[in-house]
Coordinates of C-alpha atoms in Angstrom, one line a residue:
Chain Z
M31 CA 21.9 -5.4 -11.5
S32 CA 23.0 -5.5 -14.7
G33 CA 22.8 -3.2 -17.0
F34 CA 20.2 -0.1 -18.2
G35 CA 18.8 -0.6 -21.4
S36 CA 18.1 3.0 -23.8
P37 CA 15.9 5.1 -21.5
A38 CA 14.1 6.3 -25.2
E39 CA 13.2 2.3 -26.2
I40 CA 11.7 1.3 -23.0
G41 CA 8.4 -0.4 -24.6
V42 CA 6.0 0.8 -22.8
A43 CA 6.4 3.9 -23.0
Q44 CA 6.8 3.5 -26.6
Y45 CA 3.3 2.3 -26.4
L46 CA 1.9 4.8 -23.8
L47 CA 3.7 8.3 -24.8
M48 CA 3.4 9.2 -21.8
M49 CA 5.9 13.2 -21.8
I50 CA 8.4 14.1 -18.4
E51 CA 9.2 17.0 -17.2
E52 CA 10.8 17.8 -14.3
I53 CA 10.3 21.2 -12.2
G54 CA 12.8 23.4 -11.5
D55 CA 16.4 23.2 -11.8
G56 CA 17.4 19.5 -11.0
T57 CA 19.5 20.1 -7.9
A58 CA 16.3 19.3 -5.5
A59 CA 17.1 16.9 -2.7
L60 CA 13.1 15.6 -3.1
P61 CA 12.6 16.2 -7.0
H62 CA 9.3 17.4 -8.8
T63 CA 7.8 16.1 -11.9
V64 CA 5.0 16.3 -14.1
G65 CA 4.0 14.0 -16.6
H66 CA 1.2 14.6 -20.0
F67 CA -0.5 11.2 -20.8
P68 CA -1.9 12.4 -24.3
G69 CA -4.8 9.3 -24.4
T70 CA -3.9 7.2 -27.9
P71 CA -7.5 5.7 -29.0
N72 CA -6.5 2.8 -28.4
T73 CA -5.2 3.6 -24.8
L74 CA -8.9 4.7 -23.7
D75 CA -11.7 3.2 -23.2
A76 CA -15.3 4.0 -25.1
D77 CA -15.7 6.5 -23.1
G78 CA -12.7 8.2 -23.2
R79 CA -11.3 6.8 -19.9
L80 CA -8.2 5.5 -19.2
G81 CA -8.7 2.1 -17.5
T82 CA -6.3 1.2 -13.9
D83 CA -4.0 -1.3 -16.4
L84 CA -3.1 1.2 -17.4
L85 CA -3.1 3.7 -15.4
T86 CA -0.4 1.7 -13.4
C87 CA 1.6 1.9 -15.9
I88 CA 1.9 5.4 -16.1
I89 CA 2.0 6.8 -12.5
D90 CA 4.6 2.9 -12.0
S91 CA 6.9 5.0 -15.4
I92 CA 6.7 8.3 -13.7
G93 CA 6.8 7.7 -9.4
G94 CA 10.0 5.0 -10.7
M95 CA 11.9 7.5 -12.6
T96 CA 11.1 10.2 -10.4
S97 CA 12.3 8.0 -7.1
G98 CA 15.5 7.2 -9.3
L99 CA 15.9 11.0 -9.5
A100 CA 16.1 11.1 -6.0
S101 CA 18.7 8.2 -5.6
L102 CA 21.7 8.8 -8.3
P103 CA 23.8 8.1 -8.7
D104 CA 21.8 5.1 -7.5
W105 CA 18.8 3.9 -8.6
I106 CA 15.0 1.8 -7.5
V107 CA 13.3 -0.8 -8.4
T108 CA 9.1 -0.2 -7.6
T109 CA 8.6 -3.1 -4.2
N110 CA 5.2 -1.7 -4.2
L111 CA 2.6 0.6 -5.3
M112 CA -0.8 2.0 -4.3
I113 CA -3.9 3.9 -6.2
R114 CA -7.6 4.7 -5.4
R115 CA -9.3 6.6 -8.2
A116 CA -11.8 8.9 -7.9
P117 CA -15.1 7.9 -7.2
N118 CA -16.6 10.9 -9.2
A119 CA -14.5 9.9 -12.0
L120 CA -15.6 6.4 -13.4
T121 CA -18.5 7.2 -15.6
G122 CA -19.2 10.6 -17.8
S123 CA -17.3 13.1 -18.6
C124 CA -14.4 13.6 -15.7
G125 CA -11.7 12.5 -15.6
T126 CA -11.7 11.1 -19.3
G127 CA -9.2 12.1 -22.0
E128 CA -5.3 13.8 -21.7
L129 CA -4.4 13.3 -18.3
T130 CA -1.5 15.0 -15.7
L131 CA 0.8 13.6 -13.2
N132 CA 2.3 15.4 -10.1
T133 CA 4.7 13.5 -8.8
H134 CA 7.0 14.2 -5.8
V135 CA 8.5 13.0 -3.8
L136 CA 8.0 12.7 0.1
R137 CA 11.2 10.4 1.3
R138 CA 14.3 9.8 0.3
G139 CA 16.5 7.4 2.9
R140 CA 19.2 4.8 2.9
S141 CA 17.4 2.2 1.4
A142 CA 14.2 3.4 0.3
V143 CA 12.2 5.9 -1.2
V144 CA 8.4 6.7 -1.4
T145 CA 7.0 9.3 -3.4
R146 CA 3.5 10.4 -4.6
V147 CA 1.5 10.8 -7.6
E148 CA -2.1 12.3 -8.0
V149 CA -3.4 11.9 -11.5
A150 CA -5.9 14.8 -12.6
D151 CA -7.4 15.2 -16.3
L152 CA -7.1 19.1 -18.0
N153 CA -10.0 20.7 -16.4
G154 CA -7.9 19.6 -13.3
S155 CA -10.4 17.3 -11.7
P156 CA -9.0 14.7 -9.6
V157 CA -9.1 11.6 -11.6
A158 CA -6.2 9.2 -8.5
T159 CA -4.3 9.3 -6.2
S160 CA -1.5 7.1 -5.8
W161 CA 1.5 6.3 -3.2
M162 CA 4.7 4.1 -4.0
S163 CA 8.0 2.1 -3.1
C164 CA 10.8 1.6 -4.2
A165 CA 13.8 -0.2 -3.4
I166 CA 17.1 1.6 -3.8
L167 CA 20.1 -0.7 -5.9
T168 CA 23.5 0.2 -7.2
P169 CA 23.5 -1.1 -11.4
A170 CA 26.4 -2.8 -12.3
N171 CA 27.2 -0.1 -14.7
G172 CA 25.7 2.8 -13.1
P173 CA 21.8 4.5 -13.4
P174 CA 20.5 5.2 -17.1
A175 CA 22.6 8.7 -18.0
F176 CA 19.7 12.1 -17.5
N177 CA 20.7 15.5 -18.1
R178 CA 19.1 17.4 -15.4
P179 CA 16.7 19.3 -14.7
D180 CA 15.2 16.5 -16.9
K181 CA 12.3 16.9 -19.9
P182 CA 10.7 16.3 -22.7
F183 CA 11.4 14.5 -25.3
E184 CA 9.6 12.9 -28.5
R185 CA 10.5 9.3 -28.0
D186 CA 10.9 7.0 -31.7
V187 CA 8.2 4.4 -31.7
P188 CA 9.1 1.1 -34.0
N189 CA 7.4 1.0 -37.4
D190 CA 5.1 -1.8 -36.2
P191 CA 1.6 -1.8 -35.9
I192 CA 1.9 -3.6 -32.1
F193 CA 1.5 -0.5 -30.8
A194 CA -1.1 0.7 -31.6
A195 CA -2.6 -2.2 -30.6
P196 CA -5.2 -2.3 -27.5
T197 CA -3.7 -3.0 -24.4
H198 CA -4.9 -6.7 -24.7
E199 CA -3.2 -7.2 -27.4
F200 CA 0.3 -4.9 -27.0
F201 CA 0.4 -6.7 -23.3
N202 CA 0.2 -10.2 -25.1
L203 CA -2.8 -11.0 -23.3
S204 CA -4.3 -14.0 -22.7
V205 CA -7.6 -16.0 -21.6
S206 CA -7.8 -19.0 -19.4
D207 CA -10.5 -21.6 -19.2
T208 CA -11.0 -20.2 -15.7
P209 CA -12.7 -17.0 -15.4
G210 CA -10.1 -14.9 -13.4
V211 CA -7.0 -16.5 -15.0
V212 CA -5.5 -14.7 -17.3
H213 CA -1.9 -15.4 -19.4
L214 CA 1.0 -13.4 -20.7
S215 CA 3.5 -14.6 -23.1
I216 CA 7.4 -12.3 -21.8
E217 CA 8.0 -10.4 -25.2
Q218 CA 11.2 -8.6 -25.5
R219 CA 8.5 -4.8 -25.6
L220 CA 7.3 -5.7 -22.5
R221 CA 10.6 -5.8 -20.7
N222 CA 12.0 -2.5 -18.5
P223 CA 15.5 -1.7 -19.3
W224 CA 17.1 -4.2 -16.6
G225 CA 15.6 -7.0 -18.8
I226 CA 12.7 -8.2 -16.5
L227 CA 9.7 -7.4 -17.0
H228 CA 8.4 -4.5 -16.3
G229 CA 6.5 -3.7 -13.7
G230 CA 3.0 -1.7 -15.8
S231 CA 2.8 -5.6 -17.4
S232 CA 2.0 -7.0 -14.6
A233 CA -0.4 -4.5 -13.2
V234 CA -2.4 -5.3 -16.8
A235 CA -2.5 -9.0 -16.1
L236 CA -3.5 -8.7 -12.4
D237 CA -6.2 -6.0 -13.6
A238 CA -7.8 -8.6 -16.9
A239 CA -7.6 -10.7 -14.7
A240 CA -9.3 -9.3 -11.4
R241 CA -11.9 -7.7 -13.9
S242 CA -12.7 -11.0 -15.2
L243 CA -13.6 -12.6 -11.9
V244 CA -16.1 -10.0 -11.0
V245 CA -17.5 -10.5 -14.4
G246 CA -18.2 -14.3 -14.8
R247 CA -16.0 -14.3 -18.2
S248 CA -12.6 -15.8 -19.4
T249 CA -11.5 -12.4 -21.4
V250 CA -8.6 -9.9 -21.6
E251 CA -10.7 -7.4 -23.1
P252 CA -12.2 -4.4 -21.6
T253 CA -15.0 -5.1 -19.3
P254 CA -17.8 -1.7 -19.3
E255 CA -19.4 -2.9 -16.3
A256 CA -16.9 -2.9 -14.1
I257 CA -13.2 -1.3 -13.1
V258 CA -10.6 -1.6 -10.5
T259 CA -10.8 1.0 -8.4
D260 CA -8.4 0.6 -5.6
L261 CA -5.0 -1.1 -5.4
A262 CA -2.2 -2.1 -3.3
V263 CA 0.2 -4.6 -5.1
H264 CA 3.6 -5.6 -3.5
Y265 CA 6.7 -6.9 -6.4
L266 CA 8.2 -10.0 -4.7
S267 CA 10.0 -10.9 -7.5
P268 CA 11.1 -9.6 -10.6
G269 CA 9.2 -11.2 -13.4
R270 CA 11.6 -13.3 -16.6
V271 CA 10.7 -15.9 -18.6
G272 CA 7.3 -16.6 -18.4
P273 CA 5.0 -17.0 -19.3
I274 CA 2.8 -14.9 -16.2
V275 CA -0.1 -16.3 -15.0
A276 CA -2.5 -13.6 -12.8
T277 CA -5.0 -15.7 -10.7
A278 CA -7.9 -13.7 -8.7
T279 CA -9.8 -15.0 -6.1
S280 CA -12.6 -13.1 -4.8
A281 CA -12.2 -11.9 -1.1
G282 CA -16.0 -10.9 -0.5
R283 CA -17.5 -8.3 -1.4
S284 CA -19.3 -5.5 -0.5
G285 CA -22.4 -3.9 -1.9
P286 CA -20.5 -3.5 -5.8
D287 CA -17.1 -3.5 -4.4
H288 CA -15.3 -6.5 -4.6
L289 CA -12.6 -7.1 -3.0
V290 CA -10.0 -8.9 -5.2
R291 CA -7.0 -10.8 -4.2
V292 CA -4.6 -11.1 -7.5
E293 CA -1.4 -13.5 -7.2
V294 CA 1.0 -13.1 -10.1
R295 CA 3.9 -16.0 -10.9
D296 CA 6.5 -17.1 -13.2
Q297 CA 5.3 -20.2 -14.2
G298 CA 8.4 -20.5 -16.5
A299 CA 10.5 -20.1 -13.4
E300 CA 9.6 -22.7 -11.3
D301 CA 6.2 -21.1 -11.0
R302 CA 7.8 -18.3 -8.8
L303 CA 5.4 -15.7 -6.8
M304 CA 6.5 -12.0 -8.4
A305 CA 3.0 -9.9 -7.5
L306 CA 0.7 -9.9 -4.0
A307 CA -2.3 -7.4 -4.9
M308 CA -5.7 -6.8 -3.3
T309 CA -7.6 -5.2 -5.4
T310 CA -11.7 -3.8 -5.0
V311 CA -13.0 -4.3 -8.5
H312 CA -16.0 -1.7 -8.4
Q313 CA -19.4 -3.2 -9.9
L314 CA -20.7 -0.1 -12.0
D315 CA -24.6 0.0 -13.4
Chain C
M146 CA 19.5 -5.7 41.6
P147 CA 22.9 -4.7 41.9
A148 CA 24.6 -1.9 40.4
D149 CA 26.2 -4.0 37.9
D150 CA 23.8 -6.1 36.3
A151 CA 22.0 -3.0 36.1
S152 CA 21.0 -2.3 32.3
N153 CA 22.1 1.2 30.3
D154 CA 19.5 1.2 28.8
F155 CA 17.6 3.9 31.1
R156 CA 14.7 4.8 28.8
P157 CA 10.7 4.3 30.6
A158 CA 9.5 0.6 30.6
Y159 CA 7.3 0.0 27.7
P160 CA 4.3 -0.6 27.8
P161 CA 3.4 1.6 30.4
P162 CA 0.7 1.0 32.7
R163 CA -1.9 2.2 30.4
H164 CA -1.1 1.8 26.2
A165 CA -3.6 2.2 23.5
M166 CA -2.0 -1.8 22.7
S167 CA -3.3 -2.8 26.3
L168 CA -6.4 -1.3 25.9
L169 CA -7.9 -3.6 22.9
A170 CA -6.5 -6.5 25.1
L171 CA -4.8 -8.7 22.0
E172 CA -3.8 -12.0 21.9
S173 CA -1.2 -13.6 20.1
E174 CA -1.0 -17.6 19.0
Q175 CA 2.6 -18.8 17.5
D176 CA 3.2 -21.7 15.9
E177 CA 6.1 -24.5 15.2
S178 CA 6.3 -22.5 11.4
G179 CA 6.3 -19.2 13.0
D180 CA 3.0 -18.0 11.7
V181 CA 0.5 -15.9 14.2
R182 CA -2.7 -15.8 14.8
G183 CA -4.2 -13.3 16.3
W184 CA -7.0 -11.9 18.0
M185 CA -9.6 -8.6 19.0
P186 CA -12.8 -8.3 21.3
V187 CA -14.7 -6.3 19.5
T188 CA -16.7 -3.7 21.7
P189 CA -19.4 -0.8 21.9
F190 CA -16.3 0.7 22.5
T191 CA -14.4 -0.1 19.3
S192 CA -16.8 -1.4 17.0
T193 CA -18.4 0.9 14.3
H194 CA -22.5 1.0 14.1
D195 CA -22.6 -2.0 13.0
G196 CA -20.3 -3.8 15.8
M197 CA -18.2 -4.6 13.0
A198 CA -14.6 -3.4 14.5
R199 CA -12.6 0.0 13.7
L200 CA -9.9 0.1 11.6
A201 CA -7.8 2.1 13.3
T202 CA -7.8 -0.6 16.1
V203 CA -7.9 -2.7 13.5
A204 CA -4.7 -1.5 12.6
M205 CA -3.3 -1.9 16.2
L206 CA -4.5 -5.6 15.1
V207 CA -2.2 -6.7 12.5
D208 CA 0.1 -4.0 13.3
A209 CA 1.4 -5.7 16.4
L210 CA 0.4 -9.8 15.2
G211 CA 3.0 -8.6 12.0
G212 CA 5.8 -6.7 14.3
M213 CA 6.0 -10.5 16.4
R214 CA 5.7 -12.5 13.1
S215 CA 8.5 -10.3 12.0
I216 CA 10.9 -11.0 15.1
T217 CA 12.0 -14.9 13.5
A218 CA 11.2 -14.0 10.1
S219 CA 13.8 -10.9 10.4
D220 CA 16.3 -13.0 12.3
P221 CA 19.3 -12.8 13.2
D222 CA 18.5 -8.7 12.1
W223 CA 15.2 -6.7 13.1
A224 CA 12.4 -5.3 11.0
F225 CA 10.3 -2.1 11.4
T226 CA 6.7 -1.5 9.8
A227 CA 7.4 0.3 6.1
D228 CA 3.8 0.6 5.1
M229 CA 0.4 -0.7 5.9
S230 CA -2.3 -2.2 3.5
I231 CA -6.4 -2.3 5.2
H232 CA -9.4 -3.8 3.5
L233 CA -12.1 -4.6 5.9
L234 CA -15.7 -6.2 4.3
P235 CA -18.6 -5.8 5.9
A236 CA -18.5 -8.8 8.2
G237 CA -22.1 -8.0 10.5
P238 CA -21.7 -8.3 14.6
T239 CA -18.8 -9.6 15.2
E240 CA -17.3 -10.4 18.6
L241 CA -14.0 -11.4 18.3
L242 CA -11.6 -10.4 15.1
Q243 CA -9.2 -13.0 14.4
A244 CA -6.1 -12.0 11.9
D245 CA -3.8 -15.7 10.1
L246 CA -0.7 -13.6 9.4
H247 CA 2.0 -15.6 7.2
V248 CA 5.5 -13.7 5.3
R249 CA 4.6 -13.8 1.4
R250 CA 8.4 -12.9 0.7
R251 CA 11.6 -12.3 3.3
G252 CA 14.0 -10.6 1.1
R253 CA 17.8 -9.2 2.4
R254 CA 16.0 -5.7 3.2
T255 CA 12.3 -6.6 3.1
L256 CA 9.6 -8.4 4.6
V257 CA 6.5 -9.0 3.1
I258 CA 3.0 -10.1 5.3
E259 CA 0.1 -11.1 4.8
A260 CA -3.0 -11.2 6.9
E261 CA -6.7 -13.1 6.9
L262 CA -9.1 -11.2 8.7
L263 CA -12.2 -13.3 9.9
A264 CA -14.8 -12.7 12.0
D265 CA -16.0 -14.9 15.3
G266 CA -13.4 -17.1 13.3
E267 CA -16.1 -17.8 10.4
R268 CA -16.8 -15.0 8.5
P269 CA -14.1 -13.1 6.3
A270 CA -13.5 -9.6 7.3
G271 CA -11.5 -8.5 5.1
S272 CA -7.1 -8.5 4.6
A273 CA -4.0 -6.4 5.7
L274 CA -0.5 -6.2 3.6
L275 CA 2.2 -5.3 5.5
T276 CA 5.9 -4.4 4.8
F277 CA 8.3 -4.3 6.5
A278 CA 12.0 -3.4 6.0
V279 CA 14.4 -5.4 7.6
V280 CA 17.7 -3.5 9.3
P281 CA 20.7 -4.8 11.1
R282 CA 18.8 -5.3 14.8
P283 CA 19.5 -2.5 16.7
E284 CA 22.3 -2.5 19.3
H285 CA 19.8 -2.4 22.9
L286 CA 17.2 -4.9 20.9
V287 CA 20.6 -7.6 20.4
N288 CA 19.7 -9.2 24.1
I289 CA 16.8 -9.1 24.7
T290 CA 14.5 -12.6 25.0
I291 CA 11.3 -12.7 23.7
D292 CA 9.0 -15.3 24.8
M293 CA 8.6 -17.5 21.8
T294 CA 6.8 -20.5 23.1
P295 CA 3.3 -22.3 21.3
G296 CA 0.3 -21.1 23.2
R297 CA -2.2 -18.7 23.5
R298 CA -1.6 -15.4 25.4
K299 CA -2.4 -12.0 26.2
M300 CA 0.1 -10.2 24.4
N301 CA -0.2 -7.6 27.0
A302 CA 0.4 -8.4 31.1
N303 CA -1.4 -5.1 31.5
S304 CA -4.0 -6.1 29.5
A305 CA -5.8 -8.4 32.8
H306 CA -7.0 -5.1 34.7
E307 CA -6.2 -2.3 31.9
K308 CA -10.3 -2.5 30.6
L309 CA -11.2 0.4 28.2
E310 CA -14.7 2.0 29.7
T311 CA -14.8 4.6 27.2
N312 CA -14.7 4.9 22.9
Y313 CA -11.3 4.1 21.9
L314 CA -10.5 7.1 20.1
D315 CA -11.3 9.4 22.7
E316 CA -9.3 7.3 25.1
L317 CA -6.1 8.2 23.7
K318 CA -7.3 12.0 23.4
L319 CA -7.9 12.4 19.2
L320 CA -9.4 15.4 18.3
V321 CA -10.8 16.4 15.4
S322 CA -11.3 20.9 15.6
Q323 CA -12.4 21.0 12.0
P324 CA -13.7 18.1 9.6
G325 CA -10.7 16.8 7.8
I326 CA -8.5 17.2 10.9
A327 CA -7.9 15.1 13.5
S328 CA -4.7 16.2 16.0
I329 CA -3.4 14.0 19.0
E330 CA -0.2 15.0 21.9
L331 CA 3.1 13.1 22.3
R332 CA 1.7 11.1 25.6
P333 CA 2.9 7.1 26.2
V334 CA -0.6 6.4 25.8
V335 CA 0.4 6.3 21.8
C336 CA 3.8 6.1 22.1
N337 CA 6.2 2.9 21.1
T338 CA 9.3 1.7 22.0
V339 CA 11.0 4.9 21.2
G340 CA 8.9 7.6 22.3
A341 CA 7.2 7.7 19.2
L342 CA 3.9 8.1 17.7
H343 CA 2.8 3.9 17.4
G344 CA 2.3 2.9 14.4
A345 CA -0.9 1.8 14.7
I346 CA -2.0 5.5 16.3
H347 CA -0.9 7.0 13.0
A348 CA -3.6 4.9 11.1
S349 CA -6.0 5.7 14.1
L350 CA -5.5 10.3 13.0
V351 CA -5.4 9.1 9.6
D352 CA -9.0 6.9 10.2
E353 CA -10.7 9.6 11.7
A354 CA -9.0 12.4 9.4
S355 CA -11.0 10.7 6.6
A356 CA -14.2 9.4 8.0
S357 CA -14.9 12.8 9.4
L358 CA -14.1 14.4 6.1
A359 CA -16.5 12.6 4.6
R360 CA -19.4 12.7 7.9
S361 CA -19.6 16.8 6.3
L362 CA -19.4 15.8 3.1
F363 CA -22.3 12.7 3.1
D364 CA -24.2 15.1 5.6
G365 CA -25.1 12.0 7.9
G366 CA -22.6 8.6 9.4
A367 CA -18.9 7.8 7.7
V368 CA -17.1 4.4 8.6
T369 CA -13.7 4.7 7.1
T370 CA -13.3 0.7 5.3
D371 CA -9.9 0.5 3.6
M372 CA -5.9 2.7 3.6
H373 CA -3.0 2.4 2.7
L374 CA -0.5 3.9 4.8
A375 CA 3.6 4.7 4.6
Y376 CA 5.3 5.5 7.3
L377 CA 8.2 8.2 6.3
D378 CA 9.9 9.5 9.8
L379 CA 9.5 8.6 13.4
G380 CA 6.7 11.4 15.3
R381 CA 8.6 12.3 18.0
V382 CA 7.2 15.6 18.5
G383 CA 3.9 16.5 19.7
P384 CA 0.9 17.1 18.6
L385 CA 0.6 15.5 15.8
T386 CA -2.0 15.9 13.4
A387 CA -3.6 14.6 10.2
T388 CA -5.1 16.1 7.4
A389 CA -7.4 14.4 4.9
T390 CA -7.7 15.6 1.4
A391 CA -10.8 15.0 -1.0
I392 CA -9.7 12.7 -4.8
G393 CA -12.5 14.5 -6.6
G394 CA -15.8 14.4 -5.2
P395 CA -18.0 11.8 -3.3
S396 CA -20.2 9.3 -5.8
G397 CA -22.8 6.5 -4.5
G398 CA -21.7 7.3 -1.1
R399 CA -17.8 6.4 -2.3
L400 CA -15.2 8.7 -0.3
T401 CA -11.6 9.3 -1.4
T402 CA -9.2 10.8 0.8
S403 CA -5.7 11.9 1.0
V404 CA -4.1 12.1 4.1
D405 CA -0.9 13.4 5.4
V406 CA 0.1 13.6 9.3
H407 CA 2.7 16.0 10.4
D408 CA 4.7 16.0 13.6
G409 CA 4.6 19.8 15.7
N410 CA 7.6 20.6 13.9
G411 CA 5.3 20.5 10.3
A412 CA 7.3 17.4 9.3
L413 CA 5.7 14.8 7.0
V414 CA 5.4 11.6 9.2
S415 CA 3.2 9.5 7.1
T416 CA 0.8 9.7 4.7
A417 CA -2.1 7.5 3.3
T418 CA -6.0 7.0 1.3
T419 CA -8.4 5.7 2.6
K420 CA -11.9 4.5 1.0
V421 CA -14.7 5.9 3.3
V422 CA -18.0 5.1 3.3
A423 CA -21.2 7.0 3.5
L424 CA -23.6 5.0 6.1

């Protein structure tokens, strides 16, 4: 693992603007953090709701950071992430607007960390629950620098309109001729501090591919008629080159719930399989 | 056996004569590539109201087959199940559930295996994804011989004479004390090779804790269709108790739950999320 870039300059974090605070004095073996996601207009849908694409990004961000704190002086990479949304927060006002993410490390083993992230709206209504596993690695140049307990800080956002763009533009998504196939071109802002594609970027691409398949049209834009309600993603290898291609196939359906399998491949790296996911896409009335 | 040849391993034989795995009469077949196909008969004792395999039993099928597949995939190391994700589809009344397992990644420290589920060999019944932690082979397993020759066979010889004659969860003595809380004593029938709660029985607890909570909220029948389960520690002290909590309220006949399993000392040994659907 190569050196860690500046945490303050992670493009995906500068886009999402989530503030994270470590609870306690920073000495707990199993850290606890709370995130506050402001929900800027360009990141929310017409109802003010965060899609599962960006929901995965913020969960991966805070869960990864908190897992990393539990692993110091080593650090982590996410190996898999599971999200399930609350069914009563898919429509209407419940689950809209700003979000809080309550994050607890459940287990810190010799080689892996398991962390839970619970997401709620400002009224305290649950929006989603999640757990993720991370592998502990020894970075060549040490872990990122943290002052414990970690406190929120205002991120400097580059003076570039792309940081205020809709999700599909920020993540450089493009359609193919076939519904269910989405391309992502890697830009520097989409890489994580290790220089590889941010795990949230893969999630954004696979979420778009799954929804596109279910609505039956080639699109990377929001789909008001369909939302990913459940996601199990396994990160198998890093994305380095691109273009990244997410390909969704149907595994079956149960009423309005479509079970979709998605492969994410790095076409520029011998089409290597980067991520494998099973998702449920719920068709809304 | 001469004393000099006797093993120094004094643990009781595994599996015992009556065990959750053998009661499900699992069968398996491994091809030359190492990939595994397996089958589980679906009976009134193992099915949901509509004749499909209950998630608790599907977890045993994919866990057992995944463990089998992991032996060759992780060789010369060993692999332990770290997490398991299952999605079930409404495949209709089923006589035989088939699972086809394939390795999707074999890294230095993790192994990812995918299972495709088919009802009666033809109808999609869902899928599973399993992660295994790859570790140096434990000393007591260095010299074991595992029959990996091709051919379909019972996964456990005891299946030939040990039959399930009551509801699977009743046979395991899995009890629901109140909606959302299910517990089980640590007896040989539900243990793994090291005497801890078998990984698939964690799933049984999660399944029933979730479903019982949903039944109370729906005021009617409910079936667990999806589960994401992470193993955190060995459950060596009974009773093991699963506590399900609703994530938000039910809507459209669907409920999301978070389930924690604690051992008899109150230690968290596994955690899961589920989707439960009203009948």
